Coordinates of C-alpha atoms in Angstrom, one line a residue:
M790 CA 32.3 133.4 -103.0
Q791 CA 34.2 130.5 -101.7
V792 CA 33.4 131.7 -98.1
M793 CA 29.6 131.8 -98.9
N794 CA 29.7 128.3 -100.3
A795 CA 31.4 127.0 -97.2
F796 CA 28.6 128.3 -95.0
T797 CA 25.8 127.4 -97.5
R798 CA 26.5 123.7 -97.8
P799 CA 25.8 122.8 -94.0
L800 CA 22.7 124.9 -94.0
S801 CA 21.3 123.2 -97.1
R802 CA 22.0 119.8 -95.5
W803 CA 20.3 120.8 -92.3
C804 CA 17.2 122.0 -94.2
G805 CA 17.1 118.8 -96.2
L806 CA 17.1 116.7 -93.0
S807 CA 14.4 118.8 -91.4
V808 CA 12.1 118.4 -94.4
L809 CA 12.7 114.6 -94.4
T810 CA 11.9 114.3 -90.7
L811 CA 8.8 116.4 -91.0
S812 CA 7.6 114.2 -93.9
L813 CA 8.1 111.0 -91.8
F814 CA 6.1 112.4 -88.9
T815 CA 3.4 113.4 -91.3
L816 CA 3.2 109.9 -92.8
A817 CA 3.2 108.3 -89.4
G818 CA 0.3 110.5 -88.2
C819 CA -1.7 109.6 -91.3
G820 CA -1.2 105.9 -90.7
Q821 CA -2.5 106.1 -87.2
E822 CA -5.6 108.0 -88.3
K823 CA -6.4 105.2 -90.8
Q824 CA -6.1 102.2 -88.3
G825 CA -8.6 103.5 -85.7
P826 CA -9.6 101.6 -82.3
P827 CA -9.4 97.7 -82.3
Q828 CA -12.7 95.9 -82.6
A829 CA -13.9 93.5 -79.8
R830 CA -13.7 89.8 -80.6
V831 CA -17.0 87.8 -80.6
P832 CA -16.7 84.7 -78.4
E833 CA -17.3 81.4 -80.1
V834 CA -19.5 78.8 -78.3
S835 CA -21.0 75.4 -79.0
Y836 CA -24.5 74.4 -78.1
I837 CA -26.9 71.5 -78.0
T838 CA -30.5 71.8 -79.0
I839 CA -33.1 70.6 -76.4
S840 CA -35.2 67.8 -77.7
P841 CA -37.8 66.0 -75.5
Q842 CA -37.6 62.2 -75.2
K843 CA -39.5 59.3 -73.6
L844 CA -37.7 58.3 -70.4
L845 CA -38.4 55.4 -68.0
L846 CA -37.7 56.8 -64.5
A847 CA -36.5 54.5 -61.8
K848 CA -35.3 55.0 -58.2
E849 CA -32.3 53.3 -56.5
L850 CA -33.0 52.5 -52.9
S851 CA -30.8 50.7 -50.4
G852 CA -31.9 48.0 -48.0
R853 CA -31.3 44.5 -46.6
T854 CA -32.4 41.0 -47.5
S855 CA -34.5 38.7 -45.3
A856 CA -35.6 35.1 -45.5
F857 CA -39.0 34.4 -47.1
R858 CA -39.9 32.2 -44.2
V859 CA -38.1 31.6 -40.9
A860 CA -38.9 28.7 -38.4
E861 CA -37.1 28.4 -35.1
I862 CA -37.1 24.8 -33.9
R863 CA -38.0 24.3 -30.3
P864 CA -39.0 21.1 -28.4
R865 CA -42.6 20.7 -27.3
V866 CA -41.9 18.2 -24.6
N867 CA -39.2 17.7 -21.9
G868 CA -36.7 15.0 -22.6
L869 CA -33.3 13.9 -23.6
I870 CA -32.0 14.3 -27.1
Q871 CA -31.1 10.8 -28.4
K872 CA -29.9 11.8 -31.9
R873 CA -29.6 14.7 -34.3
L874 CA -30.7 13.6 -37.7
F875 CA -29.7 16.5 -40.1
T876 CA -26.6 18.0 -41.5
E877 CA -25.9 21.5 -40.3
G878 CA -26.0 24.1 -43.1
G879 CA -27.9 21.7 -45.4
D880 CA -31.3 21.8 -47.0
V881 CA -34.2 20.1 -45.3
T882 CA -37.8 19.4 -46.4
E883 CA -41.0 20.0 -44.6
G884 CA -41.8 17.1 -42.3
Q885 CA -38.2 15.8 -42.2
M886 CA -37.2 14.5 -38.8
L887 CA -34.5 16.7 -37.2
Y888 CA -34.2 15.4 -33.6
Q889 CA -35.3 12.3 -31.7
I890 CA -36.2 12.9 -28.0
D891 CA -36.2 9.8 -25.8
P892 CA -39.8 8.4 -26.3
A893 CA -39.8 5.8 -23.4
P894 CA -41.6 8.0 -20.8
F895 CA -44.2 9.1 -23.2
E896 CA -44.8 5.6 -24.5
A897 CA -45.5 4.6 -20.8
D898 CA -47.9 7.5 -20.4
L899 CA -49.7 6.4 -23.5
A900 CA -50.0 2.8 -22.3
N901 CA -51.4 3.9 -18.9
A902 CA -54.0 6.1 -20.5
E903 CA -55.0 3.4 -22.9
A904 CA -55.3 0.9 -20.1
A905 CA -57.5 3.2 -18.0
L906 CA -59.7 3.8 -21.0
A907 CA -60.0 0.1 -21.7
E908 CA -61.0 -0.5 -18.1
A909 CA -63.7 2.1 -18.2
Q910 CA -65.0 0.9 -21.5
A911 CA -65.2 -2.6 -20.1
K912 CA -67.5 -1.4 -17.3
L913 CA -69.8 0.5 -19.6
P914 CA -72.0 -2.4 -20.9
S915 CA -72.8 -3.6 -17.4
V916 CA -73.7 -0.1 -16.1
Q917 CA -75.6 0.7 -19.2
A918 CA -77.7 -2.5 -18.9
K919 CA -78.4 -1.9 -15.3
A920 CA -79.7 1.6 -16.0
Q921 CA -81.9 0.2 -18.8
R922 CA -83.4 -2.5 -16.5
Y923 CA -84.1 -0.1 -13.7
G924 CA -85.9 2.1 -16.2
K925 CA -88.3 -0.8 -17.1
L926 CA -88.9 -1.6 -13.5
L927 CA -89.7 2.0 -12.7
T928 CA -92.7 2.0 -15.0
S929 CA -94.1 -1.1 -13.2
E930 CA -93.7 0.6 -9.9
S931 CA -91.7 -2.3 -8.5
L932 CA -88.6 0.0 -8.1
S933 CA -88.1 3.2 -6.3
Q934 CA -87.2 6.4 -8.1
Q935 CA -84.0 6.8 -6.1
D936 CA -82.7 3.4 -7.2
Y937 CA -83.3 4.3 -10.8
D938 CA -81.6 7.7 -10.4
D939 CA -78.5 6.1 -8.9
A940 CA -78.2 3.7 -11.8
A941 CA -78.7 6.4 -14.4
S942 CA -76.2 8.7 -12.7
A943 CA -73.6 5.9 -12.5
H944 CA -74.0 5.3 -16.3
D945 CA -73.6 9.0 -17.1
Q946 CA -70.5 9.3 -14.9
L947 CA -68.9 6.3 -16.5
K948 CA -69.5 7.8 -20.0
A949 CA -67.9 11.1 -18.8
T950 CA -65.0 9.2 -17.4
I951 CA -64.5 7.4 -20.8
T952 CA -64.6 10.7 -22.6
A953 CA -61.9 12.2 -20.3
L954 CA -59.7 9.0 -20.6
Q955 CA -60.0 9.3 -24.4
A956 CA -58.7 12.9 -24.2
K957 CA -55.8 11.6 -22.0
V958 CA -55.0 9.0 -24.6
A959 CA -55.0 11.6 -27.3
T960 CA -52.7 13.9 -25.3
A961 CA -50.3 11.0 -24.5
R962 CA -50.2 10.1 -28.2
I963 CA -49.6 13.7 -29.2
N964 CA -46.7 14.1 -26.7
L965 CA -45.2 10.8 -27.9
G966 CA -45.3 12.3 -31.5
Y967 CA -43.6 15.4 -30.2
T968 CA -40.5 13.3 -29.3
K969 CA -39.9 13.3 -33.1
V970 CA -38.9 16.9 -33.8
T971 CA -39.7 17.6 -37.5
A972 CA -39.1 20.5 -39.9
P973 CA -42.2 22.7 -40.2
I974 CA -41.0 24.3 -43.5
S975 CA -38.6 23.5 -46.3
G976 CA -35.4 25.5 -46.4
R977 CA -31.8 25.7 -45.3
I978 CA -31.1 24.8 -41.7
G979 CA -28.3 26.5 -39.6
K980 CA -26.2 25.1 -36.8
S981 CA -27.6 23.1 -34.0
S982 CA -27.5 24.6 -30.5
V983 CA -27.6 21.1 -28.8
T984 CA -25.8 17.8 -29.3
D985 CA -26.8 14.2 -28.6
G986 CA -27.5 13.7 -24.9
A987 CA -28.6 17.2 -24.2
L988 CA -31.6 17.7 -21.9
V989 CA -34.2 20.0 -23.4
A990 CA -37.4 21.7 -22.0
A991 CA -40.7 22.2 -23.7
Y992 CA -40.9 25.6 -25.5
Q993 CA -37.5 26.7 -24.2
T994 CA -36.1 30.1 -25.0
V995 CA -33.1 28.9 -26.9
A996 CA -34.0 27.4 -30.3
L997 CA -32.6 24.0 -31.2
A998 CA -31.9 25.3 -34.8
T999 CA -33.3 27.7 -37.3
I1000 CA -34.7 27.0 -40.8
Q1001 CA -34.8 29.7 -43.4
Q1002 CA -36.5 29.5 -46.8
L1003 CA -34.2 31.4 -49.2
D1004 CA -36.1 30.9 -52.5
P1005 CA -37.7 33.3 -53.0
I1006 CA -36.2 35.9 -50.8
Y1007 CA -37.4 39.3 -49.5
V1008 CA -35.6 42.6 -50.1
D1009 CA -36.7 45.4 -47.7
V1010 CA -35.7 48.9 -48.8
T1011 CA -36.5 52.3 -47.4
Q1012 CA -38.0 55.3 -49.1
S1013 CA -38.4 58.7 -47.5
S1014 CA -42.0 59.9 -47.0
A1015 CA -41.1 63.2 -48.6
E1016 CA -40.0 61.4 -51.8
L1017 CA -43.2 59.4 -51.7
L1018 CA -45.2 62.6 -51.6
R1019 CA -43.2 64.1 -54.5
L1020 CA -43.8 61.0 -56.6
K1021 CA -47.5 61.2 -55.9
E1022 CA -47.6 64.8 -56.9
R1023 CA -45.7 64.2 -60.1
R1024 CA -48.2 61.5 -61.1
E1025 CA -51.2 63.7 -60.3
K1026 CA -49.7 66.5 -62.4
G1027 CA -49.1 64.1 -65.3
L1028 CA -45.3 64.5 -65.2
I1029 CA -44.9 60.8 -64.7
N1030 CA -47.2 58.1 -66.1
P1031 CA -47.3 54.5 -64.8
D1032 CA -45.5 52.0 -66.9
Q1033 CA -48.3 49.7 -67.8
T1034 CA -46.1 47.1 -69.4
N1035 CA -44.1 46.0 -66.3
Q1036 CA -44.6 48.5 -63.5
N1037 CA -43.9 46.2 -60.6
A1038 CA -40.7 44.8 -62.0
A1039 CA -37.5 45.5 -59.9
N1040 CA -33.8 44.9 -60.3
L1041 CA -31.1 44.3 -57.8
I1042 CA -27.5 45.4 -57.3
M1043 CA -25.4 43.2 -55.1
E1044 CA -22.9 44.2 -52.4
N1045 CA -20.0 43.9 -54.9
G1046 CA -21.7 46.4 -57.2
K1047 CA -22.7 43.8 -59.8
P1048 CA -26.3 43.5 -61.0
Y1049 CA -28.3 40.4 -60.0
A1050 CA -29.2 38.3 -63.0
L1051 CA -32.9 37.7 -62.1
E1052 CA -35.7 40.2 -62.0
G1053 CA -37.9 40.6 -58.9
I1054 CA -41.3 42.2 -58.3
F1055 CA -42.6 44.9 -56.0
Q1056 CA -44.9 43.4 -53.4
F1057 CA -46.2 46.2 -51.1
R1058 CA -45.4 49.4 -49.4
D1059 CA -45.8 49.7 -45.6
V1060 CA -48.5 51.9 -44.3
T1061 CA -46.5 53.3 -41.4
V1062 CA -43.8 55.9 -41.4
D1063 CA -40.8 55.2 -39.1
P1064 CA -40.8 58.3 -36.9
S1065 CA -37.0 58.0 -36.3
T1066 CA -36.0 58.0 -39.9
G1067 CA -39.0 59.5 -41.7
S1068 CA -39.1 56.6 -44.2
V1069 CA -41.4 53.7 -45.2
I1070 CA -40.5 50.1 -46.0
L1071 CA -40.9 48.8 -49.5
R1072 CA -40.9 45.0 -49.8
L1073 CA -39.6 43.3 -53.0
I1074 CA -39.5 39.5 -53.8
F1075 CA -36.6 38.0 -55.8
P1076 CA -36.1 34.5 -57.0
N1077 CA -33.1 32.9 -55.5
P1078 CA -32.7 29.4 -56.9
Q1079 CA -28.9 29.3 -56.4
A1080 CA -29.0 30.8 -52.9
E1081 CA -26.7 33.7 -54.1
I1082 CA -28.6 36.1 -51.9
L1083 CA -28.3 35.4 -48.2
P1084 CA -30.4 37.0 -45.4
G1085 CA -28.9 40.2 -44.0
M1086 CA -27.1 41.3 -47.1
F1087 CA -26.9 45.0 -47.9
V1088 CA -28.2 45.6 -51.4
R1089 CA -29.6 48.3 -53.7
A1090 CA -32.9 47.8 -55.5
I1091 CA -34.0 49.6 -58.6
I1092 CA -37.7 50.2 -58.7
K1093 CA -39.7 51.8 -61.5
E1094 CA -41.5 55.1 -60.8
G1095 CA -43.1 55.6 -64.2
V1096 CA -42.6 57.0 -67.7
N1097 CA -41.9 60.7 -68.5
D1098 CA -43.1 61.1 -72.1
E1099 CA -41.6 64.6 -72.5
A1100 CA -38.3 64.4 -70.5
I1101 CA -35.8 67.2 -71.0
L1102 CA -32.2 66.1 -70.5
V1103 CA -29.2 68.4 -70.6
S1104 CA -25.5 67.7 -70.3
Q1105 CA -24.1 68.4 -66.9
Q1106 CA -21.3 70.3 -68.8
G1107 CA -23.9 73.0 -69.7
V1108 CA -25.2 73.5 -66.1
S1109 CA -23.5 75.9 -63.7
R1110 CA -24.4 77.2 -60.3
D1111 CA -24.5 80.7 -58.9
T1112 CA -23.0 81.8 -55.5
K1113 CA -26.1 80.4 -53.7
G1114 CA -25.8 77.0 -55.4
N1115 CA -28.8 77.5 -57.6
P1116 CA -28.4 75.8 -61.0
Y1117 CA -28.6 77.7 -64.3
A1118 CA -27.7 77.4 -67.9
L1119 CA -26.8 79.9 -70.7
V1120 CA -28.8 79.6 -73.9
V1121 CA -28.3 81.3 -77.3
N1122 CA -31.4 83.4 -77.9
A1123 CA -32.8 84.6 -81.2
E1124 CA -30.4 87.6 -81.3
N1125 CA -27.4 85.3 -80.9
K1126 CA -26.8 86.5 -77.4
A1127 CA -26.2 84.5 -74.3
E1128 CA -29.3 84.4 -72.0
M1129 CA -29.4 83.0 -68.5
R1130 CA -32.1 80.4 -67.5
Q1131 CA -32.7 79.4 -63.9
L1132 CA -33.2 75.6 -63.7
T1133 CA -35.1 73.2 -61.6
L1134 CA -33.4 69.8 -61.6
D1135 CA -34.9 66.5 -60.7
R1136 CA -32.0 64.0 -60.7
A1137 CA -28.8 63.0 -62.5
I1138 CA -29.0 60.4 -65.2
G1139 CA -25.5 59.3 -66.2
N1140 CA -23.7 62.6 -67.1
Q1141 CA -27.0 64.5 -67.8
W1142 CA -29.5 66.3 -65.7
L1143 CA -33.2 65.7 -65.9
V1144 CA -34.7 69.3 -66.0
V1145 CA -38.1 69.9 -64.5
A1146 CA -38.4 73.6 -65.3
G1147 CA -36.3 76.3 -67.0
L1148 CA -35.8 74.9 -70.5
A1149 CA -38.1 74.2 -73.4
P1150 CA -37.9 72.2 -76.6
G1151 CA -35.7 73.9 -79.2
D1152 CA -33.6 75.9 -76.7
R1153 CA -29.9 76.1 -77.6
V1154 CA -27.9 75.4 -74.4
I1155 CA -24.3 76.4 -74.5
V1156 CA -22.0 73.5 -73.4
E1157 CA -18.6 74.8 -74.6
G1158 CA -17.1 78.2 -74.4
L1159 CA -18.7 79.2 -71.1
Q1160 CA -15.5 80.6 -69.6
M1161 CA -15.9 84.3 -68.7
L1162 CA -19.1 84.3 -70.7
R1163 CA -21.7 86.8 -69.4
P1164 CA -25.4 87.0 -70.0
G1165 CA -26.2 89.5 -72.8
T1166 CA -22.9 88.9 -74.7
E1167 CA -23.2 88.4 -78.4
V1168 CA -21.8 85.0 -79.4
K1169 CA -20.9 83.0 -82.5
A1170 CA -22.7 79.8 -81.9
T1171 CA -22.1 76.4 -83.6
P1172 CA -24.0 73.2 -82.9
V1173 CA -22.4 70.2 -81.2
D1174 CA -22.5 66.8 -83.0
Q1175 CA -25.4 65.2 -81.1
G1176 CA -24.3 61.7 -82.2
Q1177 CA -20.9 62.0 -80.7
T1178 CA -22.4 63.4 -77.5
A1179 CA -24.8 60.4 -77.3
Q1180 CA -21.9 58.0 -77.7
A1181 CA -19.9 59.8 -75.0
D1182 CA -22.9 59.6 -72.7
A1183 CA -23.2 55.8 -73.4
R1184 CA -19.5 55.3 -72.5
T1185 CA -19.8 57.3 -69.3
P1186 CA -20.3 55.0 -66.3
K1187 CA -23.8 55.6 -64.8
S1188 CA -23.1 55.5 -61.1
G1189 CA -26.6 56.7 -60.3
E1190 CA -28.4 54.2 -62.5
G1191 CA -31.0 53.8 -59.9
E1192 CA -31.9 57.4 -60.1
K1193 CA -33.2 57.2 -63.6

């Protein structure tokens, strides 16, 4: 009996361990059957709701400034410059004397012409009286016709001589007046090309000086003919309506990037397209009382195109591009699934895009959570605080302000 007990105890222990191991495997198998396959996680996204708004559209165009009026001062007679009578770089008024050319030769010419005229006029009464007497004698047949014709012809010749001498006197007086070189316009005069004692020629190639009227001042900008046609098409389709309040108003951005304080007006658009650039010239006029704008400056002008009463703006954060560069956006549809929309964009306004086609009012455009998001994926969508988005847009520098 003792021998059987010795063999029985190890066997009973082995049997107990086997039963315990089998139970553990059974419990583990049951636990795995209860868990099942893991469920897919629904991506969370944030969206903004599209709401149309009234938007004033403007275009930023680059160009250069030019003086309102330019007058190149040239002498009208030959002579010697006696004195320069203006300050270089200063302001002059119309009619102000700028140079004095030596008048002595022209005074002598005027005196000679006046003397010759006086001599001819002194002879006129005698010749006229003789012609009248001969006319009376001709009727009484006491004088030949030839004598009368000679007297009448001498009278007519003297009258013609007097008329020619009067013209010479007028010419001499005009040339004498030209010795005083005056300003034809008011404005700012530049440097003088001659000094006192210089010899000048009438209507010479080199100007003595140049006067430029700077207030107001022209701003000539260029616009492509293609953009001009697109603008016309938008207006014909009713996408843009003219701004009836102040359509011709324009603003200016200086070379240093700062806006010009005064507002200008649109004057005209050229009727010819430059074949080398494919653009037309637009001329604007700006007041320039302090002469801040100088001719030849490179500036940017902001001109108004019109008003879009139903403009659709979307944050640039919500617009992506495919492999071909075409813009698109993902929207949350009625089934809470991501849906792709191909977009047609007009221009950037701050950190937003102006959308021409592809979106409609009420669309929910996804702006956050776009990473690895595919069209057709079910999403958990939450709206973005539109107030915070608007404040962020206002704080964002609008580098393309002229493209509004």
